[in-house]
PDB file of C-alpha atoms in Angstrom:
ATOM      1  CA  ASP A   1       0.286  -0.147   0.111  1.00 57.00           C
ATOM      2  CA  ALA A   2       3.085   1.926   0.559  1.00 69.00           C
ATOM      3  CA  GLY A   3       2.790   3.109  -3.549  1.00 92.00           C
ATOM      4  CA  ILE A   4       6.009   5.213  -3.845  1.00 95.00           C
ATOM      5  CA  THR A   5       8.866   6.038  -0.977  1.00 95.00           C
ATOM      6  CA  GLN A   6      11.820   8.389  -1.206  1.00 97.00           C
ATOM      7  CA  SER A   7      14.623   8.150   1.043  1.00 97.00           C
ATOM      8  CA  PRO A   8      15.543  10.093   3.125  1.00 97.00           C
ATOM      9  CA  ARG A   9      13.242  12.427   3.901  1.00 96.00           C
ATOM     10  CA  TYR A  10      15.726  14.738   4.608  1.00 97.00           C
ATOM     11  CA  LYS A  11      19.453  15.216   4.431  1.00 97.00           C
ATOM     12  CA  ILE A  12      22.318  17.757   5.109  1.00 97.00           C
ATOM     13  CA  THR A  13      25.568  17.265   3.977  1.00 97.00           C
ATOM     14  CA  GLU A  14      28.522  18.923   2.729  1.00 97.00           C
ATOM     15  CA  THR A  15      30.086  20.554  -0.547  1.00 97.00           C
ATOM     16  CA  GLY A  16      32.448  17.374  -2.445  1.00 97.00           C
ATOM     17  CA  ARG A  17      30.605  14.317  -1.007  1.00 97.00           C
ATOM     18  CA  GLN A  18      28.992  12.111  -2.657  1.00 97.00           C
ATOM     19  CA  VAL A  19      24.296  11.094  -1.830  1.00 97.00           C
ATOM     20  CA  THR A  20      22.135   9.419  -2.594  1.00 98.00           C
ATOM     21  CA  LEU A  21      18.941   9.706  -2.526  1.00 98.00           C
ATOM     22  CA  MET A  22      16.343   6.595  -2.816  1.00 98.00           C
ATOM     23  CA  CYS A  23      12.771   5.466  -4.525  1.00 97.00           C
ATOM     24  CA  HIS A  24      11.213   3.010  -4.537  1.00 97.00           C
ATOM     25  CA  GLN A  25       7.321   1.538  -5.900  1.00 96.00           C
ATOM     26  CA  THR A  26       5.331  -0.954  -6.003  1.00 94.00           C
ATOM     27  CA  TRP A  27       3.167  -0.490  -8.708  1.00 91.00           C
ATOM     28  CA  SER A  28       5.256  -1.804 -10.759  1.00 89.00           C
ATOM     29  CA  HIS A  29       4.828   1.213 -13.037  1.00 91.00           C
ATOM     30  CA  SER A  30       7.661   1.107 -16.273  1.00 89.00           C
ATOM     31  CA  TYR A  31       8.671   4.604 -15.960  1.00 90.00           C
ATOM     32  CA  MET A  32      10.188   6.490 -12.908  1.00 92.00           C
ATOM     33  CA  PHE A  33      11.435  10.232 -12.756  1.00 93.00           C
ATOM     34  CA  TRP A  34      13.369  12.481 -11.230  1.00 96.00           C
ATOM     35  CA  TYR A  35      12.370  16.130 -10.617  1.00 96.00           C
ATOM     36  CA  ARG A  36      13.398  19.037  -8.197  1.00 96.00           C
ATOM     37  CA  GLN A  37      12.109  22.278  -7.624  1.00 95.00           C
ATOM     38  CA  ASP A  38      13.935  25.272  -6.036  1.00 92.00           C
ATOM     39  CA  LEU A  39      12.683  28.286  -4.831  1.00 80.00           C
ATOM     40  CA  GLY A  40      10.544  29.564  -7.550  1.00 67.00           C
ATOM     41  CA  HIS A  41      10.128  27.162 -10.207  1.00 72.00           C
ATOM     42  CA  GLY A  42       8.123  24.563 -11.307  1.00 80.00           C
ATOM     43  CA  LEU A  43       9.683  20.851 -10.937  1.00 91.00           C
ATOM     44  CA  ARG A  44      12.210  19.902 -14.043  1.00 92.00           C
ATOM     45  CA  LEU A  45      13.581  16.940 -15.069  1.00 91.00           C
ATOM     46  CA  ILE A  46      16.542  15.817 -14.098  1.00 95.00           C
ATOM     47  CA  TYR A  47      16.805  11.855 -15.300  1.00 93.00           C
ATOM     48  CA  TYR A  48      14.384   9.908 -16.059  1.00 91.00           C
ATOM     49  CA  SER A  49      13.798   5.949 -17.195  1.00 90.00           C
ATOM     50  CA  ALA A  50      11.461   4.164 -19.196  1.00 86.00           C
ATOM     51  CA  ALA A  51      12.500   0.587 -17.866  1.00 88.00           C
ATOM     52  CA  ALA A  52      15.673  -1.275 -16.130  1.00 88.00           C
ATOM     53  CA  ASP A  53      18.019  -0.660 -17.716  1.00 89.00           C
ATOM     54  CA  ILE A  54      16.810   2.103 -19.826  1.00 88.00           C
ATOM     55  CA  THR A  55      17.457   5.145 -18.562  1.00 90.00           C
ATOM     56  CA  ASP A  56      18.192   9.472 -20.628  1.00 88.00           C
ATOM     57  CA  LYS A  57      19.018  12.293 -19.213  1.00 90.00           C
ATOM     58  CA  GLY A  58      16.219  15.546 -18.621  1.00 88.00           C
ATOM     59  CA  GLU A  59      16.290  19.155 -18.750  1.00 87.00           C
ATOM     60  CA  VAL A  60      19.162  19.367 -15.786  1.00 93.00           C
ATOM     61  CA  PRO A  61      21.440  16.272 -15.598  1.00 95.00           C
ATOM     62  CA  ASP A  62      24.924  17.339 -15.188  1.00 96.00           C
ATOM     63  CA  GLY A  63      26.233  16.529 -11.586  1.00 96.00           C
ATOM     64  CA  TYR A  64      24.057  13.366 -11.389  1.00 97.00           C
ATOM     65  CA  VAL A  65      23.617   9.889 -12.119  1.00 97.00           C
ATOM     66  CA  VAL A  66      21.285   7.226 -11.907  1.00 96.00           C
ATOM     67  CA  SER A  67      20.527   4.143 -12.584  1.00 94.00           C
ATOM     68  CA  ARG A  68      17.269   0.805 -12.583  1.00 94.00           C
ATOM     69  CA  SER A  69      18.721  -1.890 -12.082  1.00 93.00           C
ATOM     70  CA  LYS A  70      15.665  -3.477 -10.721  1.00 93.00           C
ATOM     71  CA  THR A  71      11.955  -2.189 -11.752  1.00 93.00           C
ATOM     72  CA  GLU A  72      10.871  -1.032  -8.782  1.00 95.00           C
ATOM     73  CA  ASN A  73      13.972   1.449  -7.747  1.00 96.00           C
ATOM     74  CA  PHE A  74      15.429   4.692  -9.703  1.00 97.00           C
ATOM     75  CA  PRO A  75      18.568   6.138  -7.245  1.00 98.00           C
ATOM     76  CA  LEU A  76      19.761   9.090  -7.804  1.00 98.00           C
ATOM     77  CA  THR A  77      23.667   9.809  -6.800  1.00 98.00           C
ATOM     78  CA  LEU A  78      25.211  13.841  -6.480  1.00 97.00           C
ATOM     79  CA  GLU A  79      28.811  12.524  -7.003  1.00 95.00           C
ATOM     80  CA  SER A  80      30.151  15.440  -5.868  1.00 97.00           C
ATOM     81  CA  ALA A  81      27.590  17.726  -4.075  1.00 97.00           C
ATOM     82  CA  THR A  82      27.798  21.194  -4.803  1.00 97.00           C
ATOM     83  CA  ARG A  83      25.510  24.244  -2.897  1.00 96.00           C
ATOM     84  CA  SER A  84      23.354  24.616  -6.428  1.00 95.00           C
ATOM     85  CA  GLN A  85      22.224  21.203  -5.604  1.00 97.00           C
ATOM     86  CA  THR A  86      19.744  22.466  -2.473  1.00 96.00           C
ATOM     87  CA  SER A  87      16.516  21.890  -3.063  1.00 97.00           C
ATOM     88  CA  VAL A  88      13.988  18.781  -3.056  1.00 96.00           C
ATOM     89  CA  TYR A  89      13.515  16.616  -5.070  1.00 97.00           C
ATOM     90  CA  PHE A  90      11.153  14.481  -6.265  1.00 97.00           C
ATOM     91  CA  CYS A  91      10.674  11.188  -8.025  1.00 96.00           C
ATOM     92  CA  ALA A  92       8.335   9.601  -9.721  1.00 94.00           C
ATOM     93  CA  SER A  93       6.604   7.169 -11.353  1.00 92.00           C
ATOM     94  CA  SER A  94       3.699   5.995 -14.556  1.00 89.00           C
ATOM     95  CA  GLU A  95       2.313   3.303 -15.622  1.00 85.00           C
ATOM     96  CA  SER A  96       2.492   3.110 -19.137  1.00 76.00           C
ATOM     97  CA  ASN A  97       2.654   6.635 -21.592  1.00 62.00           C
ATOM     98  CA  TYR A  98      -0.144   6.940 -23.291  1.00 61.00           C
ATOM     99  CA  ASP A  99      -3.480   8.900 -22.242  1.00 60.00           C
ATOM    100  CA  GLN A 100      -4.724   8.839 -19.165  1.00 56.00           C
ATOM    101  CA  LEU A 101      -1.758   5.438 -17.546  1.00 58.00           C
ATOM    102  CA  ASP A 102       1.326   8.110 -18.278  1.00 77.00           C
ATOM    103  CA  THR A 103      -0.570  10.093 -15.542  1.00 85.00           C
ATOM    104  CA  GLN A 104       3.281  10.506 -13.171  1.00 88.00           C
ATOM    105  CA  TYR A 105       2.428  10.300  -9.618  1.00 91.00           C
ATOM    106  CA  PHE A 106       4.881  11.642  -6.566  1.00 94.00           C
ATOM    107  CA  GLY A 107       6.242  10.759  -4.043  1.00 95.00           C
ATOM    108  CA  PRO A 108       6.694  12.329  -0.725  1.00 94.00           C
ATOM    109  CA  GLY A 109       9.711  14.515  -2.027  1.00 95.00           C
ATOM    110  CA  THR A 110      13.232  14.585  -0.426  1.00 97.00           C
ATOM    111  CA  ARG A 111      14.773  18.151   1.330  1.00 96.00           C
ATOM    112  CA  LEU A 112      18.207  18.550   0.495  1.00 97.00           C
ATOM    113  CA  THR A 113      21.097  20.930   1.965  1.00 97.00           C
ATOM    114  CA  VAL A 114      24.308  21.004   0.376  1.00 97.00           C
ATOM    115  CA  LEU A 115      26.802  23.437   3.094  1.00 96.00           C
TER     116      LEU A 115
ATOM    117  CA  ALA B   1      10.005  23.779 -27.108  1.00 56.00           C
ATOM    118  CA  GLN B   2       7.464  23.000 -24.977  1.00 58.00           C
ATOM    119  CA  LYS B   3       5.829  26.124 -22.683  1.00 88.00           C
ATOM    120  CA  ILE B   4       3.323  25.908 -19.937  1.00 93.00           C
ATOM    121  CA  THR B   5       2.354  29.795 -17.883  1.00 94.00           C
ATOM    122  CA  GLN B   6       0.719  30.518 -15.170  1.00 94.00           C
ATOM    123  CA  THR B   7       0.322  33.998 -15.176  1.00 93.00           C
ATOM    124  CA  GLN B   8      -1.227  34.229 -11.211  1.00 93.00           C
ATOM    125  CA  PRO B   9       1.805  34.100  -8.648  1.00 90.00           C
ATOM    126  CA  GLY B  10      -0.402  34.740  -5.964  1.00 93.00           C
ATOM    127  CA  MET B  11      -4.670  34.449  -5.337  1.00 94.00           C
ATOM    128  CA  PHE B  12      -6.910  34.655  -2.507  1.00 95.00           C
ATOM    129  CA  VAL B  13     -10.328  33.228  -1.947  1.00 96.00           C
ATOM    130  CA  GLN B  14     -13.549  33.724  -0.098  1.00 97.00           C
ATOM    131  CA  GLU B  15     -14.134  29.648   1.171  1.00 96.00           C
ATOM    132  CA  LYS B  16     -17.128  28.451  -0.367  1.00 96.00           C
ATOM    133  CA  GLU B  17     -16.162  30.491  -3.129  1.00 97.00           C
ATOM    134  CA  ALA B  18     -14.813  28.987  -6.921  1.00 97.00           C
ATOM    135  CA  VAL B  19     -12.134  30.066  -8.065  1.00 96.00           C
ATOM    136  CA  THR B  20     -10.162  29.723 -11.377  1.00 97.00           C
ATOM    137  CA  LEU B  21      -6.672  29.544 -11.871  1.00 98.00           C
ATOM    138  CA  ASP B  22      -4.944  30.002 -14.941  1.00 97.00           C
ATOM    139  CA  CYS B  23      -2.953  27.920 -17.270  1.00 97.00           C
ATOM    140  CA  THR B  24      -1.868  28.362 -21.333  1.00 97.00           C
ATOM    141  CA  TYR B  25       0.240  26.249 -23.002  1.00 95.00           C
ATOM    142  CA  ASP B  26       2.513  26.875 -26.192  1.00 93.00           C
ATOM    143  CA  THR B  27       2.847  23.469 -28.296  1.00 88.00           C
ATOM    144  CA  SER B  28       3.363  21.877 -31.885  1.00 84.00           C
ATOM    145  CA  ASP B  29       2.344  18.817 -31.167  1.00 82.00           C
ATOM    146  CA  GLN B  30      -0.744  17.117 -31.487  1.00 83.00           C
ATOM    147  CA  SER B  31      -1.179  14.832 -29.148  1.00 82.00           C
ATOM    148  CA  TYR B  32      -0.542  16.153 -25.483  1.00 86.00           C
ATOM    149  CA  GLY B  33      -1.878  15.986 -21.974  1.00 89.00           C
ATOM    150  CA  LEU B  34      -2.424  18.588 -19.516  1.00 93.00           C
ATOM    151  CA  PHE B  35      -1.920  17.839 -16.158  1.00 94.00           C
ATOM    152  CA  TRP B  36      -3.146  19.988 -12.909  1.00 96.00           C
ATOM    153  CA  TYR B  37      -1.283  19.262  -9.581  1.00 96.00           C
ATOM    154  CA  LYS B  38      -2.160  20.478  -5.917  1.00 97.00           C
ATOM    155  CA  GLN B  39       1.338  20.878  -3.479  1.00 95.00           C
ATOM    156  CA  PRO B  40       0.342  21.949   0.119  1.00 95.00           C
ATOM    157  CA  SER B  41       2.657  23.310   2.581  1.00 92.00           C
ATOM    158  CA  SER B  42       3.104  19.598   3.335  1.00 90.00           C
ATOM    159  CA  GLY B  43       5.285  19.208   0.500  1.00 89.00           C
ATOM    160  CA  GLU B  44       4.055  16.474  -1.661  1.00 91.00           C
ATOM    161  CA  MET B  45       2.503  17.104  -5.071  1.00 93.00           C
ATOM    162  CA  ILE B  46      -1.098  15.168  -5.457  1.00 94.00           C
ATOM    163  CA  PHE B  47      -2.472  14.747  -8.963  1.00 94.00           C
ATOM    164  CA  LEU B  48      -5.931  16.155  -9.178  1.00 96.00           C
ATOM    165  CA  ILE B  49      -7.165  15.893 -12.859  1.00 95.00           C
ATOM    166  CA  TYR B  50      -5.953  15.761 -16.003  1.00 92.00           C
ATOM    167  CA  GLN B  51      -7.366  16.519 -19.933  1.00 92.00           C
ATOM    168  CA  GLY B  52      -6.180  14.924 -22.912  1.00 89.00           C
ATOM    169  CA  SER B  53      -5.406  16.941 -26.207  1.00 89.00           C
ATOM    170  CA  TYR B  54      -8.492  14.291 -28.155  1.00 88.00           C
ATOM    171  CA  ASP B  55     -11.037  15.228 -25.489  1.00 87.00           C
ATOM    172  CA  GLU B  56     -13.730  16.860 -26.355  1.00 86.00           C
ATOM    173  CA  GLN B  57     -15.615  17.224 -22.705  1.00 92.00           C
ATOM    174  CA  ASN B  58     -13.833  19.005 -20.078  1.00 94.00           C
ATOM    175  CA  ALA B  59     -12.484  16.989 -17.470  1.00 93.00           C
ATOM    176  CA  THR B  60     -14.081  17.059 -14.112  1.00 95.00           C
ATOM    177  CA  GLU B  61     -12.823  15.241 -10.920  1.00 94.00           C
ATOM    178  CA  GLY B  62     -15.200  16.283  -7.820  1.00 96.00           C
ATOM    179  CA  ARG B  63     -14.817  19.912  -6.835  1.00 97.00           C
ATOM    180  CA  TYR B  64     -12.356  20.463  -9.598  1.00 97.00           C
ATOM    181  CA  SER B  65     -13.041  20.835 -13.573  1.00 97.00           C
ATOM    182  CA  LEU B  66     -10.445  22.007 -16.388  1.00 96.00           C
ATOM    183  CA  ASN B  67     -11.561  24.246 -19.002  1.00 95.00           C
ATOM    184  CA  PHE B  68     -10.192  22.956 -21.664  1.00 95.00           C
ATOM    185  CA  GLN B  69      -9.758  25.502 -24.836  1.00 95.00           C
ATOM    186  CA  LYS B  70      -7.675  24.273 -27.529  1.00 93.00           C
ATOM    187  CA  ALA B  71      -8.085  27.086 -29.894  1.00 93.00           C
ATOM    188  CA  ARG B  72      -6.529  29.452 -27.038  1.00 95.00           C
ATOM    189  CA  LYS B  73      -4.480  26.216 -26.039  1.00 95.00           C
ATOM    190  CA  SER B  74      -5.942  27.369 -22.281  1.00 96.00           C
ATOM    191  CA  ALA B  75      -6.146  24.878 -19.770  1.00 97.00           C
ATOM    192  CA  ASN B  76      -7.852  26.757 -16.874  1.00 97.00           C
ATOM    193  CA  LEU B  77      -8.628  24.796 -13.440  1.00 98.00           C
ATOM    194  CA  VAL B  78     -11.990  25.638 -11.689  1.00 97.00           C
ATOM    195  CA  ILE B  79     -11.885  24.579  -8.086  1.00 97.00           C
ATOM    196  CA  SER B  80     -16.282  24.956  -7.125  1.00 96.00           C
ATOM    197  CA  ALA B  81     -17.269  25.398  -3.278  1.00 96.00           C
ATOM    198  CA  SER B  82     -13.380  26.362  -1.653  1.00 97.00           C
ATOM    199  CA  GLN B  83     -12.329  24.375   1.453  1.00 97.00           C
ATOM    200  CA  LEU B  84      -9.505  25.797   4.072  1.00 96.00           C
ATOM    201  CA  GLY B  85      -7.336  23.192   2.646  1.00 96.00           C
ATOM    202  CA  ASP B  86      -7.623  23.883  -0.260  1.00 97.00           C
ATOM    203  CA  SER B  87      -5.533  26.375   0.551  1.00 97.00           C
ATOM    204  CA  ALA B  88      -2.156  25.432  -1.307  1.00 97.00           C
ATOM    205  CA  MET B  89       0.654  25.711  -4.749  1.00 95.00           C
ATOM    206  CA  TYR B  90      -1.158  24.913  -7.965  1.00 97.00           C
ATOM    207  CA  PHE B  91       1.020  23.554 -10.446  1.00 96.00           C
ATOM    208  CA  CYS B  92      -0.166  23.229 -14.187  1.00 96.00           C
ATOM    209  CA  ALA B  93       1.785  20.509 -16.465  1.00 94.00           C
ATOM    210  CA  MET B  94       1.980  19.815 -19.914  1.00 92.00           C
ATOM    211  CA  ARG B  95       3.663  15.985 -21.191  1.00 86.00           C
ATOM    212  CA  GLU B  96       5.749  15.966 -23.122  1.00 74.00           C
ATOM    213  CA  ARG B  97       7.302  13.171 -25.376  1.00 68.00           C
ATOM    214  CA  LEU B  98      10.852  12.189 -25.045  1.00 62.00           C
ATOM    215  CA  ARG B  99      13.293  10.375 -26.444  1.00 58.00           C
ATOM    216  CA  ALA B 100      13.675   6.530 -24.551  1.00 55.00           C
ATOM    217  CA  ALA B 101       9.552   6.151 -24.956  1.00 55.00           C
ATOM    218  CA  GLY B 102       8.962   7.435 -22.175  1.00 61.00           C
ATOM    219  CA  ASN B 103       6.633  10.957 -21.627  1.00 67.00           C
ATOM    220  CA  LYS B 104       7.724  13.530 -18.761  1.00 74.00           C
ATOM    221  CA  LEU B 105       6.091  16.667 -17.209  1.00 84.00           C
ATOM    222  CA  THR B 106       6.922  20.245 -18.457  1.00 88.00           C
ATOM    223  CA  PHE B 107       5.571  22.568 -14.847  1.00 92.00           C
ATOM    224  CA  GLY B 108       4.172  25.925 -15.378  1.00 93.00           C
ATOM    225  CA  GLY B 109       5.745  28.412 -12.031  1.00 91.00           C
ATOM    226  CA  GLY B 110       2.915  28.004  -9.857  1.00 93.00           C
ATOM    227  CA  THR B 111      -0.423  29.245  -8.590  1.00 95.00           C
ATOM    228  CA  ARG B 112      -0.291  29.981  -4.502  1.00 96.00           C
ATOM    229  CA  VAL B 113      -3.914  29.868  -3.604  1.00 97.00           C
ATOM    230  CA  LEU B 114      -5.423  31.008  -0.251  1.00 97.00           C
ATOM    231  CA  VAL B 115      -8.590  30.264   0.830  1.00 97.00           C
ATOM    232  CA  LYS B 116     -10.669  32.596   3.662  1.00 96.00           C
ATOM    233  CA  PRO B 117     -12.652  31.848   6.315  1.00 94.00           C
TER     234      PRO B 117
END
């Protein structure tokens, strides 16, 4: 019944450290997405995945790495965190790519602060 | 490139009244989808309503309806009988095809709604 979960919910790290944000969904959705939300902006797509082992860049991929070895998990890694990556990160998933089936459902978000 | 514009950064609405949130979009695609999400102060993104570009009837979902005017490229959200719990940020978004046969949402800047008792 969990749907889509993210962990941790809050994270404080230092510049230069590697950070991994986890995303897990229980719906067996094919598509998964990572967005970031900055103050005064809507959400911007970082990376997405159409299936296990199929990933591609979104609008703002620089500084991030993703993997998807299992359908249900889609971790996002900041290889060397920078202050500009301080943001709220949302993971989302959708069942399909056509019409109403491609409604994206969002996780609760992870608030990341890079000092 | 696609673009979503929400021209109202914030608005007040009296409890029990209706409110319309504006959204205009720009696309050259024939097939697209329009979505509205609600983000309360707790931060989560809650899906509200969807309209497909080929849908002839306006979408409705409880107190939410989408006023879709294709020729004007607008997809306004109407919330009827506002409640205090409707106070939140509202985002309009449009579905766009991606390279890996997936889809992404392009979001507008959002409109903050505050419902007054």
